[in-house]
mmCIF file of N, CA, C and O in Angstrom:
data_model
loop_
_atom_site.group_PDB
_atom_site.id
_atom_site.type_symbol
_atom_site.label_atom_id
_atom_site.label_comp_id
_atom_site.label_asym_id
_atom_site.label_seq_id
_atom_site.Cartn_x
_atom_site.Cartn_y
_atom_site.Cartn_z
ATOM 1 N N UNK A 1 59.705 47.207 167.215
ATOM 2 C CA UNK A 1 58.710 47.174 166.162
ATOM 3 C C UNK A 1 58.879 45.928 165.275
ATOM 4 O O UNK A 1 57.842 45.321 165.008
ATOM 5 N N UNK A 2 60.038 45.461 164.782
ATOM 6 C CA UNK A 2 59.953 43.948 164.191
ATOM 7 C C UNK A 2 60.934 43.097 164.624
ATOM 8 O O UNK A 2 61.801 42.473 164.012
ATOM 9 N N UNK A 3 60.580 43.198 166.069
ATOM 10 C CA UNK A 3 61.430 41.902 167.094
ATOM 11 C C UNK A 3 60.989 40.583 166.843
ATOM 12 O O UNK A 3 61.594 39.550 167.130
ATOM 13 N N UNK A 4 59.776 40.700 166.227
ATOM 14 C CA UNK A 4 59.356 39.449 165.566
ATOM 15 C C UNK A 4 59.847 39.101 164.633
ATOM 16 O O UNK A 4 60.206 37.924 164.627
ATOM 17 N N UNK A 5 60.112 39.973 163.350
ATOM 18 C CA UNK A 5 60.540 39.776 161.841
ATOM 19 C C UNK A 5 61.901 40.102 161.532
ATOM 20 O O UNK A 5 62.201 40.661 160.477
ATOM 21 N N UNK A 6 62.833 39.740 162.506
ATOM 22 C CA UNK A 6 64.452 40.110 161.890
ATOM 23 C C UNK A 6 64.916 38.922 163.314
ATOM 24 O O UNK A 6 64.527 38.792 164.475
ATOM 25 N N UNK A 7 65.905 38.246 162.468
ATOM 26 C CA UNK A 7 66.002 36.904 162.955
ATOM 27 C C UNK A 7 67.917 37.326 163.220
ATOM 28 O O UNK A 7 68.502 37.005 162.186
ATOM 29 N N UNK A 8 68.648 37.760 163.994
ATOM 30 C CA UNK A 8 70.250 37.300 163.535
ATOM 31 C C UNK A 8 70.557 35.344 163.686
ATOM 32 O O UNK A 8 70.048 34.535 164.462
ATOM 33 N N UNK A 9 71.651 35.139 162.513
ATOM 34 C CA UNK A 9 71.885 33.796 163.084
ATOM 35 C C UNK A 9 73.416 34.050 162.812
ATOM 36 O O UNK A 9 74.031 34.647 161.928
ATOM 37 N N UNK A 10 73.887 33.125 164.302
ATOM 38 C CA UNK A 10 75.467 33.108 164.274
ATOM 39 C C UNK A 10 75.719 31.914 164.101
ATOM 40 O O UNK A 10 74.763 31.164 164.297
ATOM 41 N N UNK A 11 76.911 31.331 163.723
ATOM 42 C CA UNK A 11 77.314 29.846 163.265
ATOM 43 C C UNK A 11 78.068 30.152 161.650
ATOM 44 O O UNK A 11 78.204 31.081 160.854
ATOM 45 N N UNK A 12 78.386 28.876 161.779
ATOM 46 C CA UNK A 12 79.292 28.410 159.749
ATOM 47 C C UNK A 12 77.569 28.757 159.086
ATOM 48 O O UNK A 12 76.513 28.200 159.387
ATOM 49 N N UNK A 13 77.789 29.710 158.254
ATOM 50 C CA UNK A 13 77.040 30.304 157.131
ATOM 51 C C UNK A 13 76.963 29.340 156.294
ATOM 52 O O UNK A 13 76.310 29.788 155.351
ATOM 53 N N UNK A 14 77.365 27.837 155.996
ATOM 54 C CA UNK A 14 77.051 26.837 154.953
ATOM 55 C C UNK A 14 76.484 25.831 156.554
ATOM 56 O O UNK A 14 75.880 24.760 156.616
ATOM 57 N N UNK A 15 76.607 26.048 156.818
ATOM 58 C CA UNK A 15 75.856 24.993 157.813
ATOM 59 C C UNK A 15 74.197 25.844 158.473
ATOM 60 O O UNK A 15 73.061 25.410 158.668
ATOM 61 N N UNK A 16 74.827 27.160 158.638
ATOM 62 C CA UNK A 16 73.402 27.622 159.472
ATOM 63 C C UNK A 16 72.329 27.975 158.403
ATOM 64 O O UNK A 16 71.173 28.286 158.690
ATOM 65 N N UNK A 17 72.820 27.898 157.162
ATOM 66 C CA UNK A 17 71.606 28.084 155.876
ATOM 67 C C UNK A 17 70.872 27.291 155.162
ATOM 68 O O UNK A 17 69.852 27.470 154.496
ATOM 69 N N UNK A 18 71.588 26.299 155.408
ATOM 70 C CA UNK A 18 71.213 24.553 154.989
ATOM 71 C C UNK A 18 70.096 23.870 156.564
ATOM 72 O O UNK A 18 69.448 22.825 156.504
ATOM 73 N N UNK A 19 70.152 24.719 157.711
ATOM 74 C CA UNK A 19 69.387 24.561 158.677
ATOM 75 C C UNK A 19 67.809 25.666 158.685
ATOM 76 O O UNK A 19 66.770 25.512 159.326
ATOM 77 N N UNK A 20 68.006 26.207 158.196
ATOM 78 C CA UNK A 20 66.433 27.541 158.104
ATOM 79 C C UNK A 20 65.722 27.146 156.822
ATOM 80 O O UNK A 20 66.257 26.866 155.749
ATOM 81 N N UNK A 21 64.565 27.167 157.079
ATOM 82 C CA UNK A 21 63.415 27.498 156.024
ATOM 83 C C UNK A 21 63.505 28.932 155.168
ATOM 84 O O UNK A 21 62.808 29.888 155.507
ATOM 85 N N UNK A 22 64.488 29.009 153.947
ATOM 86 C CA UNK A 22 64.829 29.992 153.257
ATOM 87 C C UNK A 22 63.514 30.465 152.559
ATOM 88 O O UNK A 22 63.425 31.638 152.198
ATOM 89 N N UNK A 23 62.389 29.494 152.338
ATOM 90 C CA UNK A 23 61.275 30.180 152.034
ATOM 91 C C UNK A 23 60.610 31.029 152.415
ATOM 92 O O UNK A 23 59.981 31.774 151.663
ATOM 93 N N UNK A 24 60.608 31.098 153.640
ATOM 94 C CA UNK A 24 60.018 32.976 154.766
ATOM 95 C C UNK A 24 60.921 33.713 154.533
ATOM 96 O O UNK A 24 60.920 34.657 155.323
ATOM 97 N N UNK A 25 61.750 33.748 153.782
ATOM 98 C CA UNK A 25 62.745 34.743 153.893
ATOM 99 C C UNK A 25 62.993 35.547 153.170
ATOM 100 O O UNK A 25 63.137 35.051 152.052
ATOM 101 N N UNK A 26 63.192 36.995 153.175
ATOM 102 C CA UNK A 26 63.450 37.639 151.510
ATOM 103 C C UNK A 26 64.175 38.374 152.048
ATOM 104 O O UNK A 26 63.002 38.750 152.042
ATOM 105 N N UNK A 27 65.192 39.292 152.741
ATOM 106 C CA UNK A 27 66.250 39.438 153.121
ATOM 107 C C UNK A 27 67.631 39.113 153.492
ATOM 108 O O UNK A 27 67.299 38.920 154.662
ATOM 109 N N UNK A 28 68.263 38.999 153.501
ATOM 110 C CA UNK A 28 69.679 38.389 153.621
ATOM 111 C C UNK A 28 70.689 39.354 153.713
ATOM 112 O O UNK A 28 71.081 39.856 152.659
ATOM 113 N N UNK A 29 71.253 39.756 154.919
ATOM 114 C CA UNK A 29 72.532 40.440 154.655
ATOM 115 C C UNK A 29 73.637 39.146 155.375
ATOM 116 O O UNK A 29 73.538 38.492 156.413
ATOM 117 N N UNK A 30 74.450 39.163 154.518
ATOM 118 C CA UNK A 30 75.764 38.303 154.380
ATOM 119 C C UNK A 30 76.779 38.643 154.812
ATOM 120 O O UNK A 30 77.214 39.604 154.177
ATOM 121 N N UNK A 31 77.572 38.250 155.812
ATOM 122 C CA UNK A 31 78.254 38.415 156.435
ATOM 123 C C UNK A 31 79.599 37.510 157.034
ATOM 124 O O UNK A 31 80.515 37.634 157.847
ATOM 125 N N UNK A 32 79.063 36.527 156.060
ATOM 126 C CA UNK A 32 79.824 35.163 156.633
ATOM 127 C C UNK A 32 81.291 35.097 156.772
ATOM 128 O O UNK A 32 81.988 35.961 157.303
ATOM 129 N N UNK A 33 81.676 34.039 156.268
ATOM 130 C CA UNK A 33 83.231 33.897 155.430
ATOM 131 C C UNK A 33 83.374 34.451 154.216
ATOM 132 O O UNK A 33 82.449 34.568 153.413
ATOM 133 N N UNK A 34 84.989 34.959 153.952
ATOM 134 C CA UNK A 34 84.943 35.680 153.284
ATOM 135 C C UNK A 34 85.822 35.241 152.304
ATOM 136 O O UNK A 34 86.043 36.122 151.474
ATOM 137 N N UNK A 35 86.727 33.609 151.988
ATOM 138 C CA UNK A 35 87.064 32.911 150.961
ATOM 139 C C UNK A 35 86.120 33.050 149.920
ATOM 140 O O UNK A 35 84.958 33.433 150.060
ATOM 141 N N UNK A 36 86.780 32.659 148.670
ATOM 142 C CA UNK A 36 86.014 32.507 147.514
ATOM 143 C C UNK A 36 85.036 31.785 148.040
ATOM 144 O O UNK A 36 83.905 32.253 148.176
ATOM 145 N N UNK A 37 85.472 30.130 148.524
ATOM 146 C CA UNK A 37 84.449 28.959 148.311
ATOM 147 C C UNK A 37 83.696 29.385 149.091
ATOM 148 O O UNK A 37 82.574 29.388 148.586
ATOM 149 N N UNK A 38 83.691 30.003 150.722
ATOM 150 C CA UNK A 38 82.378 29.879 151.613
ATOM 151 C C UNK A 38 81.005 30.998 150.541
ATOM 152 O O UNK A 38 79.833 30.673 150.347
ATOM 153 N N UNK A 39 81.594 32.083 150.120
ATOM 154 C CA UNK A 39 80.659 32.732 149.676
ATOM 155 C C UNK A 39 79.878 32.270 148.774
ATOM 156 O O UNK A 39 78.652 32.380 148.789
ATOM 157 N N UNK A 40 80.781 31.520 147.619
ATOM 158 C CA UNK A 40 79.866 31.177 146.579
ATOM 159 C C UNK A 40 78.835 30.209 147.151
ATOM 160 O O UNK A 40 77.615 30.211 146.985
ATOM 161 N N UNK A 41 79.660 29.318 147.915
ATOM 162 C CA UNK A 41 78.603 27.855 148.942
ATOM 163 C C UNK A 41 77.424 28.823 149.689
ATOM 164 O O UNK A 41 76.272 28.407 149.818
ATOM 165 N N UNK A 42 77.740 29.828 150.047
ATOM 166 C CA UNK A 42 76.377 30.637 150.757
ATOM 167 C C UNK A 42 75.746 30.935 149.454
ATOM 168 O O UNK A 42 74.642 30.407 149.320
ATOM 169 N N UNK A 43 76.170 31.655 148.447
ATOM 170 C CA UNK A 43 75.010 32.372 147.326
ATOM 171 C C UNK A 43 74.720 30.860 146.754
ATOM 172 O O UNK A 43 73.505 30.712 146.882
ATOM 173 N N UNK A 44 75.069 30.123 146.399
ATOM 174 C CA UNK A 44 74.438 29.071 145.714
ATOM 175 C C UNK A 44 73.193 28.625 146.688
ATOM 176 O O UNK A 44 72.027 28.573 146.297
ATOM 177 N N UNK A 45 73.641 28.303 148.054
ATOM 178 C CA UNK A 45 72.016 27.778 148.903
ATOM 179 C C UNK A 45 71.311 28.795 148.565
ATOM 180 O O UNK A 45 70.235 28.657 147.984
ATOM 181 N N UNK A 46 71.855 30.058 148.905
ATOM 182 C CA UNK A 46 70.426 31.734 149.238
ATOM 183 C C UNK A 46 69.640 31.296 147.563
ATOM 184 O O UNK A 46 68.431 31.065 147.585
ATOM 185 N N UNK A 47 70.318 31.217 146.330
ATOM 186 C CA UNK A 47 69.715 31.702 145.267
ATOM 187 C C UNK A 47 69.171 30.778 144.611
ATOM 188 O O UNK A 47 68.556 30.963 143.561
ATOM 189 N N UNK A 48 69.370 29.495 145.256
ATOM 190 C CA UNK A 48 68.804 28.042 144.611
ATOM 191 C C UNK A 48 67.186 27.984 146.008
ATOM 192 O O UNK A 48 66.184 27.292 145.826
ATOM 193 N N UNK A 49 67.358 28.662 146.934
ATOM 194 C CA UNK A 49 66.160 28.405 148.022
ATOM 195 C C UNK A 49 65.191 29.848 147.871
ATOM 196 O O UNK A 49 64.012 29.820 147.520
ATOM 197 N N UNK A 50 65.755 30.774 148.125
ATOM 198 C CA UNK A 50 65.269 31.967 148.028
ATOM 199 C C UNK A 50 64.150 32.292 147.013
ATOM 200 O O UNK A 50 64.261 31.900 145.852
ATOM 201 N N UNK A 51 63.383 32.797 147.304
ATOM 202 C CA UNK A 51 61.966 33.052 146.022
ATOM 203 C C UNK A 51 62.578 34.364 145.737
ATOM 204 O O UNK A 51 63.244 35.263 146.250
ATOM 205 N N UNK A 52 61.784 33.857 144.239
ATOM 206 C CA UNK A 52 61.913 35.606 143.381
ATOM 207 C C UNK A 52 61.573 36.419 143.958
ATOM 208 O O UNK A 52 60.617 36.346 144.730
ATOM 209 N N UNK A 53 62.552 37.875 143.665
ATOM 210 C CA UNK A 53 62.452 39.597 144.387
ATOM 211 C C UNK A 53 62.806 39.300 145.809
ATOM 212 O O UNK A 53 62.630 40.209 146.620
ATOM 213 N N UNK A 54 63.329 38.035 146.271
ATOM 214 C CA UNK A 54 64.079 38.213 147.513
ATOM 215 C C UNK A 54 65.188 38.587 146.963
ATOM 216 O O UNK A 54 65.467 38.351 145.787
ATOM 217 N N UNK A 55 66.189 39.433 148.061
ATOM 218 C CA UNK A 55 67.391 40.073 148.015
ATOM 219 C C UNK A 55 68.373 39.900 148.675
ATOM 220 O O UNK A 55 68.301 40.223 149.861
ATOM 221 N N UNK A 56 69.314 39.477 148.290
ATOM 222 C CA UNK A 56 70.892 39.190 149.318
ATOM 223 C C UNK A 56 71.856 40.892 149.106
ATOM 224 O O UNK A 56 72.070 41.614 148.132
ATOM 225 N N UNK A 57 72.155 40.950 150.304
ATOM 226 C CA UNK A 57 73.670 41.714 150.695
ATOM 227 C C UNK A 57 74.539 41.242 151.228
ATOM 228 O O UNK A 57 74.651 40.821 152.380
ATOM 229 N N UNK A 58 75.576 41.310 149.965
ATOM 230 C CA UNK A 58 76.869 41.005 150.705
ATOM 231 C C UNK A 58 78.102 42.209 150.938
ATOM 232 O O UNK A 58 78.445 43.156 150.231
ATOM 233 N N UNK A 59 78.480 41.821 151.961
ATOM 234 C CA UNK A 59 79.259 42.819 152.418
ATOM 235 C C UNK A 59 80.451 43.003 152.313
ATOM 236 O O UNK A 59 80.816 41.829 152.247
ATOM 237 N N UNK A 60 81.804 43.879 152.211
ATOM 238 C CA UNK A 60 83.157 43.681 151.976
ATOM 239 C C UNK A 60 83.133 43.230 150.196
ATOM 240 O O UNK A 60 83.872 42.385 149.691
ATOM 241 N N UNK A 61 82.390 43.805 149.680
ATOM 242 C CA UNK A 61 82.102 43.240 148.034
ATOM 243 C C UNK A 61 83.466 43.946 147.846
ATOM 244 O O UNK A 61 84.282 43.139 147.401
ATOM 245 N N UNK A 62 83.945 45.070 148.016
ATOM 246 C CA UNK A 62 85.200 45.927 147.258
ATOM 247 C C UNK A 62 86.442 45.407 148.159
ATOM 248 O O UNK A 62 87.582 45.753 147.851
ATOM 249 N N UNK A 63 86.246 44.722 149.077
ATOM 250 C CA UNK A 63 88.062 44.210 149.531
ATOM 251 C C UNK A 63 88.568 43.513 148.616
ATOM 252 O O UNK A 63 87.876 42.575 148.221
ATOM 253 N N UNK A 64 89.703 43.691 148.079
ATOM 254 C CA UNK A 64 89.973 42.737 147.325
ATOM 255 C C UNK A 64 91.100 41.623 147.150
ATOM 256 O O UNK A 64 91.543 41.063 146.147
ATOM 257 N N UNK A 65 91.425 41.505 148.645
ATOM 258 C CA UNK A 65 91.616 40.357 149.558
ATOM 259 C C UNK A 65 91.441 39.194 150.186
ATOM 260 O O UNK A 65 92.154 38.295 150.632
ATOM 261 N N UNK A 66 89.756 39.568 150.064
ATOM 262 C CA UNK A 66 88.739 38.750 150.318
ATOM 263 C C UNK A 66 88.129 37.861 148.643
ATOM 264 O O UNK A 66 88.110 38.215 147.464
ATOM 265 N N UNK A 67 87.804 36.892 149.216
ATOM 266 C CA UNK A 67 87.163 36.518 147.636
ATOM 267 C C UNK A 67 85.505 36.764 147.398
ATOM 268 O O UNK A 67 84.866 35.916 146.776
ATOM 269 N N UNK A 68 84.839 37.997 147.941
ATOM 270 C CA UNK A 68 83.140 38.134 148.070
ATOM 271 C C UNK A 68 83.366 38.188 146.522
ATOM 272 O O UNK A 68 82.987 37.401 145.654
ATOM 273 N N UNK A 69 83.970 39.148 146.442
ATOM 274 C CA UNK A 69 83.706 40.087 144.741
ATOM 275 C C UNK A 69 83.879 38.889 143.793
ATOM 276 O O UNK A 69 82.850 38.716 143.140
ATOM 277 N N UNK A 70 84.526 38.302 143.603
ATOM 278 C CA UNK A 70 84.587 37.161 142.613
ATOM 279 C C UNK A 70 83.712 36.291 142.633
ATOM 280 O O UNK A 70 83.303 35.936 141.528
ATOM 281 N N UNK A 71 83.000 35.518 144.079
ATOM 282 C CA UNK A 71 81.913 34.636 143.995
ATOM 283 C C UNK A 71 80.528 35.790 143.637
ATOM 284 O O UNK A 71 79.593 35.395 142.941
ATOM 285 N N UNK A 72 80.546 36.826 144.049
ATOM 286 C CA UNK A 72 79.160 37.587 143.816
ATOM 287 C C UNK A 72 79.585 38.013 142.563
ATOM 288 O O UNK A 72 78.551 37.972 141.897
ATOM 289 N N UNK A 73 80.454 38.386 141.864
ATOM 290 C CA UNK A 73 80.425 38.272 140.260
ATOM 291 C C UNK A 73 80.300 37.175 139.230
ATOM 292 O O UNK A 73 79.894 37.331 138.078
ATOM 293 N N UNK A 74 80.670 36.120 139.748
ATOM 294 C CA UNK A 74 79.684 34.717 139.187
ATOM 295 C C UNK A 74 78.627 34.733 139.566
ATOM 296 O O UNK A 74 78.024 34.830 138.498
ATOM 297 N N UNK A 75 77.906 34.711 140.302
ATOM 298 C CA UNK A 75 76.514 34.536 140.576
ATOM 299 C C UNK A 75 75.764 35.368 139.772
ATOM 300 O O UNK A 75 75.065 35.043 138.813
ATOM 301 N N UNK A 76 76.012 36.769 140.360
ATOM 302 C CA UNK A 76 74.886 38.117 139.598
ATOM 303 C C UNK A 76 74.688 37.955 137.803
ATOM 304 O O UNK A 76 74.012 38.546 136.962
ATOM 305 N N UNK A 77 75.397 37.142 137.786
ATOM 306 C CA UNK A 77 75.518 37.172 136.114
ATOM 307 C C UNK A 77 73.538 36.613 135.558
ATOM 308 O O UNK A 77 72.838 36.976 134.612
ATOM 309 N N UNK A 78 73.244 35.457 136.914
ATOM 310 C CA UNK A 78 71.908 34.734 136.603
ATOM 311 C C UNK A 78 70.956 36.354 137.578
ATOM 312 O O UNK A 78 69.825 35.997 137.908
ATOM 313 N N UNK A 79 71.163 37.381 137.866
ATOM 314 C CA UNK A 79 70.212 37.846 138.843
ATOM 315 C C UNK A 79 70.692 39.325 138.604
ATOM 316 O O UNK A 79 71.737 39.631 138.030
ATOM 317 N N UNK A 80 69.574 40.379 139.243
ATOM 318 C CA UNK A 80 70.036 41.987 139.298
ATOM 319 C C UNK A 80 70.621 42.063 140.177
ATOM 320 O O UNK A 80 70.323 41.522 141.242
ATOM 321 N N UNK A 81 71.647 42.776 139.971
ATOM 322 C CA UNK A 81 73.036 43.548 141.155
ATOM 323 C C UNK A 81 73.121 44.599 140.373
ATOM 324 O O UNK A 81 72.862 45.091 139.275
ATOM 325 N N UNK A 82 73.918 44.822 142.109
ATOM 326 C CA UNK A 82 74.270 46.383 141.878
ATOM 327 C C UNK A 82 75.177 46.756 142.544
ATOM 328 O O UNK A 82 74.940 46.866 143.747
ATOM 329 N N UNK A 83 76.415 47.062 142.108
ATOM 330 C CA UNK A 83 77.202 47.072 143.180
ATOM 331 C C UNK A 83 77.216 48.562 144.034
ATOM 332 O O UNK A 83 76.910 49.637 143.518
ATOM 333 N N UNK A 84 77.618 48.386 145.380
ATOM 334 C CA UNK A 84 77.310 49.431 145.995
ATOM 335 C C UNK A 84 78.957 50.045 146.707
ATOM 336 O O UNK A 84 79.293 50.847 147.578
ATOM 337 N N UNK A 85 79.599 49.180 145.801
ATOM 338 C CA UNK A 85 80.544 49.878 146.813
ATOM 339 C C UNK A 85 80.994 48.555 147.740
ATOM 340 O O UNK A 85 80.968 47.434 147.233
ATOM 341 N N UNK A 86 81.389 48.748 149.070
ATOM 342 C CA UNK A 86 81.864 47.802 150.025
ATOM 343 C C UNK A 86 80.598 46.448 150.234
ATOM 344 O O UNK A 86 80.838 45.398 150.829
ATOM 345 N N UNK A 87 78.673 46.955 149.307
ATOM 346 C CA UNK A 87 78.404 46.074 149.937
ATOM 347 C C UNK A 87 77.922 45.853 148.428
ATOM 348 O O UNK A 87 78.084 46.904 147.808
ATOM 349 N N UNK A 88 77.305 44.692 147.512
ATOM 350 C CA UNK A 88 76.578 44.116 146.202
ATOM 351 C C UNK A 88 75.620 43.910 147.239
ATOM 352 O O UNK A 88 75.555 43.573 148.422
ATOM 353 N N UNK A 89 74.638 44.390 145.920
ATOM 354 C CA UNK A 89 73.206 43.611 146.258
ATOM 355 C C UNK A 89 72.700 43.082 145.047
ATOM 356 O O UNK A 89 72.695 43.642 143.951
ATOM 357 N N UNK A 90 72.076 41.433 145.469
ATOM 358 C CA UNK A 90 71.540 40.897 144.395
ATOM 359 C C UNK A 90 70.093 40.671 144.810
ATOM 360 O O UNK A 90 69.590 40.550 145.926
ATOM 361 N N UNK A 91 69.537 40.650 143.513
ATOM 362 C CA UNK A 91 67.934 40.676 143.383
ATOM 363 C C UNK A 91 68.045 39.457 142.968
ATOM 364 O O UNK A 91 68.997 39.182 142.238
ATOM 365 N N UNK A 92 66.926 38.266 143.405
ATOM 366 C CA UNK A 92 66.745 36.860 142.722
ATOM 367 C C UNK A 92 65.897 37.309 141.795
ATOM 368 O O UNK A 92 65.273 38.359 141.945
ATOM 369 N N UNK A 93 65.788 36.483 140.654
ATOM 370 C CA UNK A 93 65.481 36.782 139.418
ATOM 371 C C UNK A 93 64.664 35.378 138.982
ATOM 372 O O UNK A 93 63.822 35.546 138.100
ATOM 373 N N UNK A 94 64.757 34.550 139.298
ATOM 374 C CA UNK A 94 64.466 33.361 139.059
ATOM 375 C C UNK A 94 62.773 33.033 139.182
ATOM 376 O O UNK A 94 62.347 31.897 138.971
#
């Protein structure tokens, strides 16, 4: 039913996001790297390209091993989140 409208892309998440037209896009589940820097380098492209009431998920938000939770807690500060537990979701706001 939307083999047309759900795209997976595999590759470096700062390289394969800086390659797509983020303007068709209003979904995002995140999955990438899970250092501080790759995440924030992913939410900075998604939330500087992304149109308003598009939405990112990121995932592993509650490991706290990983650095998601710290780059998606700088970010959400400009946007609606919510944390869900293992995954944040942010609303662009912009």
């Amino acid at each position: 039913k939307f083999g047309n409208s759900i795209n997976i892309l595999k590759g470096n998440s700062n390289q394969v996001l800086n390659q797509i037209n983020l303007k068709k896009i209003d979904f995002v589940f995140l999955d990438g790297g899970h250092s501080y820097e790759t995440v924030k380098k992913d939410l900075q492209i998604l939330t500087s390209n992304l149109d308003k009431n598009s939405v990112i998920v990121c995932d592993d938000y509650n490991l706290s091993h990983y650095g998601v939770k710290e780059a998606v807690d700088e970010i959400s500060i400009n946007h609606n989140f919510k944390n869900l537990g293992r995954f944040a979701l942010i609303k662009i706001l912009k």
